[in-house]
Each structure stands twice: as C-alpha cells, then as structure tokens.
PDB file of C-alpha atoms in Angstrom:
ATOM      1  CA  UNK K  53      47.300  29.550 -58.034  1.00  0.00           C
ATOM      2  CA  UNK K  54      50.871  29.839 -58.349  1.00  0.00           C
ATOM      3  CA  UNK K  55      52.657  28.892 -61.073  1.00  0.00           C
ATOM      4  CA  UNK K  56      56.251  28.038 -61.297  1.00  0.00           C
ATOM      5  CA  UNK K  57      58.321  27.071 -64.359  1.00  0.00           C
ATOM      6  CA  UNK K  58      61.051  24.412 -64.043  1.00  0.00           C
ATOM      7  CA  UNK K  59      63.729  22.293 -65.821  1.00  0.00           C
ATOM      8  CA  UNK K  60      63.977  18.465 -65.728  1.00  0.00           C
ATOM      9  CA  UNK K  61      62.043  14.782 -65.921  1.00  0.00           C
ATOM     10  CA  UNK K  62      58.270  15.441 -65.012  1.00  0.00           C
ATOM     11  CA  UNK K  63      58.211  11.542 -63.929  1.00  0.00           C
ATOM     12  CA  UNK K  64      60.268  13.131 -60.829  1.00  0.00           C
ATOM     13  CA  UNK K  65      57.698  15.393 -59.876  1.00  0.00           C
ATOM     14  CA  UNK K  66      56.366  15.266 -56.153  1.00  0.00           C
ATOM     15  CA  UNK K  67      52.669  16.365 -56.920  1.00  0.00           C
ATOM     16  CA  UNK K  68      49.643  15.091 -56.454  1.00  0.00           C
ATOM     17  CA  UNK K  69      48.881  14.658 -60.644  1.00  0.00           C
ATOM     18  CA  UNK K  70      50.922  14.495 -63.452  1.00  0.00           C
ATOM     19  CA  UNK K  71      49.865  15.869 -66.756  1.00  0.00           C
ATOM     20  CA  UNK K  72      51.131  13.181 -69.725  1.00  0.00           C
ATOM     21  CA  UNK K  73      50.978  13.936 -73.168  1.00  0.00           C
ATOM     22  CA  UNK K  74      49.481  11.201 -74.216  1.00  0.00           C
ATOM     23  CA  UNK K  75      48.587   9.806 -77.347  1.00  0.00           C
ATOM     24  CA  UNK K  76      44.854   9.070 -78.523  1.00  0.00           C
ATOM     25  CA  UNK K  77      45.743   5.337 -77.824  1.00  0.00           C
ATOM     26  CA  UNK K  78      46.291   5.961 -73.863  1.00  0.00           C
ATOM     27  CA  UNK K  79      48.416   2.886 -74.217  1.00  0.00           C
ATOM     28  CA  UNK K  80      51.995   4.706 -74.171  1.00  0.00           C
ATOM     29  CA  UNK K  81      54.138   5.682 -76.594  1.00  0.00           C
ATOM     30  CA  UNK K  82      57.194   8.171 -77.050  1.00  0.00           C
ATOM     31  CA  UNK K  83      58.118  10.768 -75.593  1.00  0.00           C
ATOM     32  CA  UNK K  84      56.667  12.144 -72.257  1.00  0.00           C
ATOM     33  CA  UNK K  85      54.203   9.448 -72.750  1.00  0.00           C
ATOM     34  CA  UNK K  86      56.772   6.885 -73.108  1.00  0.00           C
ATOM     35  CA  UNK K  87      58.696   7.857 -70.373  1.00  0.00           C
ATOM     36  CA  UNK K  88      55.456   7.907 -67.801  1.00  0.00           C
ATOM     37  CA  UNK K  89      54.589   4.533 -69.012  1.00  0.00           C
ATOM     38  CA  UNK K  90      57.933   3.367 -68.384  1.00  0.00           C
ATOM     39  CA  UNK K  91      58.867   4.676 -64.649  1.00  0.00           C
ATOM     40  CA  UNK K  92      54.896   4.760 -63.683  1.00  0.00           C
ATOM     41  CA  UNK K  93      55.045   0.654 -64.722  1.00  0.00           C
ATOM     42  CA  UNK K  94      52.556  -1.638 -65.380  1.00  0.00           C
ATOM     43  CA  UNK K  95      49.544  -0.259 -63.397  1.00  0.00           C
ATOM     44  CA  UNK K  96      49.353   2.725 -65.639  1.00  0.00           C
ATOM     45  CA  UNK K  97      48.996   0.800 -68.860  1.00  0.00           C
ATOM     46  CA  UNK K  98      46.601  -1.594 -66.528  1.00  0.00           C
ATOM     47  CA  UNK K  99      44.559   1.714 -65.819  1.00  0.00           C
ATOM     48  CA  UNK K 100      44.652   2.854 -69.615  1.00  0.00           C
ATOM     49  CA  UNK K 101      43.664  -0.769 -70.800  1.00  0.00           C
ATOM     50  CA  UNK K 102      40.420  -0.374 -68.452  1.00  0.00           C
ATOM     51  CA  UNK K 103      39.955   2.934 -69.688  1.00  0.00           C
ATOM     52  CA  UNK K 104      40.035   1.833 -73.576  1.00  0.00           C
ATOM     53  CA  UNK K 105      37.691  -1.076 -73.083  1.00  0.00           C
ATOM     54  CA  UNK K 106      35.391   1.184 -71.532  1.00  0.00           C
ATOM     55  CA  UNK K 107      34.098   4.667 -72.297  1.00  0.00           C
ATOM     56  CA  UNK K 108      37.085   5.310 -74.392  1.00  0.00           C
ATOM     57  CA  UNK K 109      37.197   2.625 -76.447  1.00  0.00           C
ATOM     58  CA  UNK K 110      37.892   4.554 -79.546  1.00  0.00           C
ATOM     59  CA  UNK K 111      40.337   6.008 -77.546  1.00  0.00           C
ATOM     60  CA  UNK K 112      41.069   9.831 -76.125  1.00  0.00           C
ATOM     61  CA  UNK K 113      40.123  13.053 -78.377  1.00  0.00           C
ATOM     62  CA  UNK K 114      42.889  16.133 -78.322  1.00  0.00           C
ATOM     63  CA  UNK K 115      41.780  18.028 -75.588  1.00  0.00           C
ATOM     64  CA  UNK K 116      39.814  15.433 -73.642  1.00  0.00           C
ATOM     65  CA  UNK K 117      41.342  14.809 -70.217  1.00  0.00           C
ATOM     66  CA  UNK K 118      41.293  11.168 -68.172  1.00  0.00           C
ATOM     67  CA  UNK K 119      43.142   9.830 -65.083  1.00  0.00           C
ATOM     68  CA  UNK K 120      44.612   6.867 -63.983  1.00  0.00           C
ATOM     69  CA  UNK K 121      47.269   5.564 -61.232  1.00  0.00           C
ATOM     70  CA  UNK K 122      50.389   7.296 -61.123  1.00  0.00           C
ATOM     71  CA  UNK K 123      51.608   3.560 -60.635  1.00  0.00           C
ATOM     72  CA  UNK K 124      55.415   3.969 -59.684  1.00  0.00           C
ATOM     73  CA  UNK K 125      55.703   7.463 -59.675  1.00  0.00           C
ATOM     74  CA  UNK K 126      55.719   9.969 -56.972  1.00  0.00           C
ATOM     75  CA  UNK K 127      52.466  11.395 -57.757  1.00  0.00           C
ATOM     76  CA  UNK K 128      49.088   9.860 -57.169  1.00  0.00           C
ATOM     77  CA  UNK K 129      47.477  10.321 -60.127  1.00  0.00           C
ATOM     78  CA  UNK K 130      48.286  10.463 -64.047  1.00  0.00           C
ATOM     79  CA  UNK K 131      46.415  12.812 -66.057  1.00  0.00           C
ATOM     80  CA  UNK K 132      46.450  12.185 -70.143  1.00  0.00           C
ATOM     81  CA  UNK K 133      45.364  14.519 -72.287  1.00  0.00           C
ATOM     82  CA  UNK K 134      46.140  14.348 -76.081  1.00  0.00           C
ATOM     83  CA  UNK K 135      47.279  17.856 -77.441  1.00  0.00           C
ATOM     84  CA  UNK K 136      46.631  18.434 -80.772  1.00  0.00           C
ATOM     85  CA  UNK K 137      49.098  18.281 -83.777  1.00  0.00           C
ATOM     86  CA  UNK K 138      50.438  21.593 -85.078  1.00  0.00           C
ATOM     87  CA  UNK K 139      48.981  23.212 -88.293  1.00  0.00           C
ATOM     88  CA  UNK K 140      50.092  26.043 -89.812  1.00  0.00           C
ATOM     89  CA  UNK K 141      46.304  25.830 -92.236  1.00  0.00           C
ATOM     90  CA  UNK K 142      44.133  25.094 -89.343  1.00  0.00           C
ATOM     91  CA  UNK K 143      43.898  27.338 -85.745  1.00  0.00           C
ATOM     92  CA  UNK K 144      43.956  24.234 -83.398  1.00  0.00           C
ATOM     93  CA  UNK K 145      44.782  26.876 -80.108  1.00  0.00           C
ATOM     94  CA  UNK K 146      41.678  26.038 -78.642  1.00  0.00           C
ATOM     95  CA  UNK K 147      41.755  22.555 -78.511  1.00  0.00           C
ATOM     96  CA  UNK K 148      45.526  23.074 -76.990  1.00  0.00           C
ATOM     97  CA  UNK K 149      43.881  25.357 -74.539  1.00  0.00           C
ATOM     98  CA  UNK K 150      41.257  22.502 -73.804  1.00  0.00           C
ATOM     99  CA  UNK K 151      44.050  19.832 -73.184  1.00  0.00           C
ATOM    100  CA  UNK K 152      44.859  22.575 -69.943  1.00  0.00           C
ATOM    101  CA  UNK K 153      41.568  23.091 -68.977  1.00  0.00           C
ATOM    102  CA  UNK K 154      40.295  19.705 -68.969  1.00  0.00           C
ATOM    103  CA  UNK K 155      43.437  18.819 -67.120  1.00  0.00           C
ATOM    104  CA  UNK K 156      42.905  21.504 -64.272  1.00  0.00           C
ATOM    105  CA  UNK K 157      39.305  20.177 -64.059  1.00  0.00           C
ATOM    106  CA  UNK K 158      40.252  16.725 -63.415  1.00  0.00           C
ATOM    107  CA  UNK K 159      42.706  17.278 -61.084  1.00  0.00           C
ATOM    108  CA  UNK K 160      39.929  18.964 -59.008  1.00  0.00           C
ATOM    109  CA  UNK K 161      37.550  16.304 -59.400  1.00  0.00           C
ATOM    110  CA  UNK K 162      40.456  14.414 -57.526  1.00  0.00           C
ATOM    111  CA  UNK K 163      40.945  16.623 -55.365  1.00  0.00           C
ATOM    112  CA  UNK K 164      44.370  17.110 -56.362  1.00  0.00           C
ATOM    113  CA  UNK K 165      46.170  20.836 -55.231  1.00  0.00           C
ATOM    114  CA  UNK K 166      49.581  20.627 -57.194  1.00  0.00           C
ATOM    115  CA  UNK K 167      49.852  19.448 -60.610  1.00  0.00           C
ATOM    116  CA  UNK K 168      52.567  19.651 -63.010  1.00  0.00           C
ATOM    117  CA  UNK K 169      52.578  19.964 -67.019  1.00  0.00           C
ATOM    118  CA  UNK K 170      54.503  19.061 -69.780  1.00  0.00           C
ATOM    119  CA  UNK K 171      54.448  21.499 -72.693  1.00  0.00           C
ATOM    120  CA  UNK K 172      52.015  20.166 -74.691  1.00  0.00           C
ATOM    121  CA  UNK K 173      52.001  18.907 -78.085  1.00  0.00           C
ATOM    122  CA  UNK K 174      55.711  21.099 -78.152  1.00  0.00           C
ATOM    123  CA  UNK K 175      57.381  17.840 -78.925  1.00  0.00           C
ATOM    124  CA  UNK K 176      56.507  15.167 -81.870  1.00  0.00           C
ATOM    125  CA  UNK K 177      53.364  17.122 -82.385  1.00  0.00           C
ATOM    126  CA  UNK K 178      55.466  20.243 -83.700  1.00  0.00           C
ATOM    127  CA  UNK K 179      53.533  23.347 -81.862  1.00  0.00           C
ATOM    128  CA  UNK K 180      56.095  26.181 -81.663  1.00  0.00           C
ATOM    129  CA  UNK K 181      57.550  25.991 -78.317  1.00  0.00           C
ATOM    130  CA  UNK K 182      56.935  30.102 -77.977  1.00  0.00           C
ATOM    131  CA  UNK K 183      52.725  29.313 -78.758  1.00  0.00           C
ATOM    132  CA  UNK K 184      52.808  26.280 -76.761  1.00  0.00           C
ATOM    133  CA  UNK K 185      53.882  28.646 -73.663  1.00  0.00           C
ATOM    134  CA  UNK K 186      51.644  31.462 -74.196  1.00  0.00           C
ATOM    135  CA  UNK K 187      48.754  29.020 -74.799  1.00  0.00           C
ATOM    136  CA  UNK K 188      49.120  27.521 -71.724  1.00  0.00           C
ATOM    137  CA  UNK K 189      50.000  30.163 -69.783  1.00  0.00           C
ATOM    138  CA  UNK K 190      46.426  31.816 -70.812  1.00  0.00           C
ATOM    139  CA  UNK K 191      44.571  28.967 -69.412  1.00  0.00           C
ATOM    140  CA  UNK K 192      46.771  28.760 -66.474  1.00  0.00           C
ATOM    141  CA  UNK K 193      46.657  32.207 -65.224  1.00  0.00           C
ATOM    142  CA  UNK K 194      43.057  32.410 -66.197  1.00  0.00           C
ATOM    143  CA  UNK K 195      41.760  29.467 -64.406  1.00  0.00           C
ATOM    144  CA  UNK K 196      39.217  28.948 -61.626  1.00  0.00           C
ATOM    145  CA  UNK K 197      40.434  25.949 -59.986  1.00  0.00           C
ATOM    146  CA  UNK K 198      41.081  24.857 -56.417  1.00  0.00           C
ATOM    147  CA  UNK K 199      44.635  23.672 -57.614  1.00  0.00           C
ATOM    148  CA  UNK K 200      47.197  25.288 -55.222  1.00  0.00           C
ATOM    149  CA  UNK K 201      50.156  24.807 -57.339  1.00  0.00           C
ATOM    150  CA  UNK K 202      51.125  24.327 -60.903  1.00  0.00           C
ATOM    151  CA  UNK K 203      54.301  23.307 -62.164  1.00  0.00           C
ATOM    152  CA  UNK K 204      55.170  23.680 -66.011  1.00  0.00           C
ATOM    153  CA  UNK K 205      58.061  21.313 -66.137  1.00  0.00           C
ATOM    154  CA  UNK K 206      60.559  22.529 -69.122  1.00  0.00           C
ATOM    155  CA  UNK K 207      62.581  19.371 -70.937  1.00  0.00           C
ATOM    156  CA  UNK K 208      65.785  21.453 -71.358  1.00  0.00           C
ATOM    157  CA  UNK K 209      67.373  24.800 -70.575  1.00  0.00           C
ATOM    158  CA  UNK K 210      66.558  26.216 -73.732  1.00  0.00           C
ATOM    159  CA  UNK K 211      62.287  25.640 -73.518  1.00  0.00           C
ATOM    160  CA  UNK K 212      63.440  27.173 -70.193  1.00  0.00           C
ATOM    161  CA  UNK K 213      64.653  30.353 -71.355  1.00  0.00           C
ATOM    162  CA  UNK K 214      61.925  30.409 -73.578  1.00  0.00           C
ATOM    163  CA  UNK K 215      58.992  29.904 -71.171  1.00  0.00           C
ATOM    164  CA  UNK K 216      60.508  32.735 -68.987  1.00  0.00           C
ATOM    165  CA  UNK K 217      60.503  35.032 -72.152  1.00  0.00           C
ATOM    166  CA  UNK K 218      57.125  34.317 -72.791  1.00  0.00           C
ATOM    167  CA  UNK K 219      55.690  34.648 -69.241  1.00  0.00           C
ATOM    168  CA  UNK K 220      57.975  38.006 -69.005  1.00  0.00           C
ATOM    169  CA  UNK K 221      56.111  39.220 -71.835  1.00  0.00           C
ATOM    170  CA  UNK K 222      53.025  38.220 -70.425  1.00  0.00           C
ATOM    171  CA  UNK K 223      53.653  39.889 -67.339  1.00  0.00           C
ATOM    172  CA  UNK K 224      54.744  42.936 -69.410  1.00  0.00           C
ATOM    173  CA  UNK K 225      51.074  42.897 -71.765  1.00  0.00           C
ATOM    174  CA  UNK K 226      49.042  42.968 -67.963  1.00  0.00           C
TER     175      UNK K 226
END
C-alpha cells in the first residue's frame, strides 16, 4: 500500500472512500464531520438516518467503522468512524488504532482501492497531533488490506510538517 501525506479539504479528495470523523451520532456535526455533511448533502445524512434507525440505533462506538453514500462528493463512499477523546488518565491508543483498522476493513468490503484519512480525533477530541500520526501510521503501514492507496489528508501546513517528522522518524526506527 502506498501511503502519501497531503495538505488541504479531504471533501476534495478523488478516492474511492472517505474516512469522516464522525461523531457517535452519525448525524453530522463540526469539524471534518461537519464539513462532509455539508458538501456530501443530503444523501449522507439520509444514509446516516437509515443507519441510526437500524443496527446503530444507539449510535456508532469509537473505533467502530460504517459506510454510507459519499452523496455530493467525489468519492463513492463515506466511511465514519468515531475516534476516541484524548485522555491523559486512560491509554485510549487502541481504540484510535481500531478507528484505522475498521476503516481499512470496510473499505475492502467495498471494494474500495484508495482511501483517504483525516487525522483522527486530532481536532475537538484533543489527541496530540504527534500520537495521532504515529498511531495511525502503525496501523497503516502494518495493514493487510487490498487498498492500493492511502491518503492521510493534513488540515494545514503545520500537521503537515508534523506528519512528515513523525513518518521520518518512523522510517528512521525500521
């Protein structure tokens, strides 16, 4: 799998699935989840709605993994996953780690070969940017999947520079 680390709006991404950060409600919200509601449109929150009055009608554990329509974005599918918030009293890393895995699995259920991530839980939910990258890196490099191509799509320059630090240091470790 290659993986390739980039700046900018994931809702721009031309891949088959989308990762959102969703929250437990699947029925939008802020951040990368707001902003995948918002350009995806209606049919997303159509999807989620069917989704919560369904199997998930408690809504979505951190670290489960679901998909819907990509609705108005260039992707085919949406794939929500709810990281979980940071704790500096509890070791949640596995349950981030999950929120990848799960992810990866899905998309190959779909059949999907390129994919692209969000940092998870590296926004509202507090992770440290640094752990948020290493974390996923582990799963990504790690991962039996038939998923060609992975994009982890950086918000800004700066979780940018960081990413590259932390895959350089990676690199440098194997």
């Amino acid at each position: 799998m290659r993986i390739e680390l980039v700046t900018g709006d994931i809702t721009g991404e031309r891949v088959d699935a989308i990762v959102n950060a969703a929250n437990s409600s699947l029925l939008g919200g802020g951040g990368v989840d707001g902003a995948i509601h918002r350009k995806g449109g209606p049919e997303i929150l159509a999807d989620c709605r069917t989704l919560r009055a369904g199997h998930y009608g408690r809504g979505l554990r951190p670290g489960q993994a679901v998909a819907t329509t990509a609705g108005r974005l260039p992707a085919r599918w949406v794939i929500h996953t709810v990281g979980p918030v940071w704790s500096d009293s509890e070791d949640r890393s596995a349950i981030l780690r999950d929120c990848y895995a799960n992810s990866l699995a899905v998309a190959a259920d779909l059949g999907a070969t390129s994919v692209a991530f969000p940092v998870i839980s590296a926004g509202v939910y507090r992770w440290p940017k640094d752990d948020a990258v290493a974390q996923a890196l582990t799963v990504l490099t790690g991962a039996p999947t038939p998923v060609d191509l992975v994009r982890l799509v950086l918000f800004d320059e700066a979780t940018h520079a960081i990413a590259e630090r932390v895959r350089q240091q990676r690199v440098g470790r194997g």
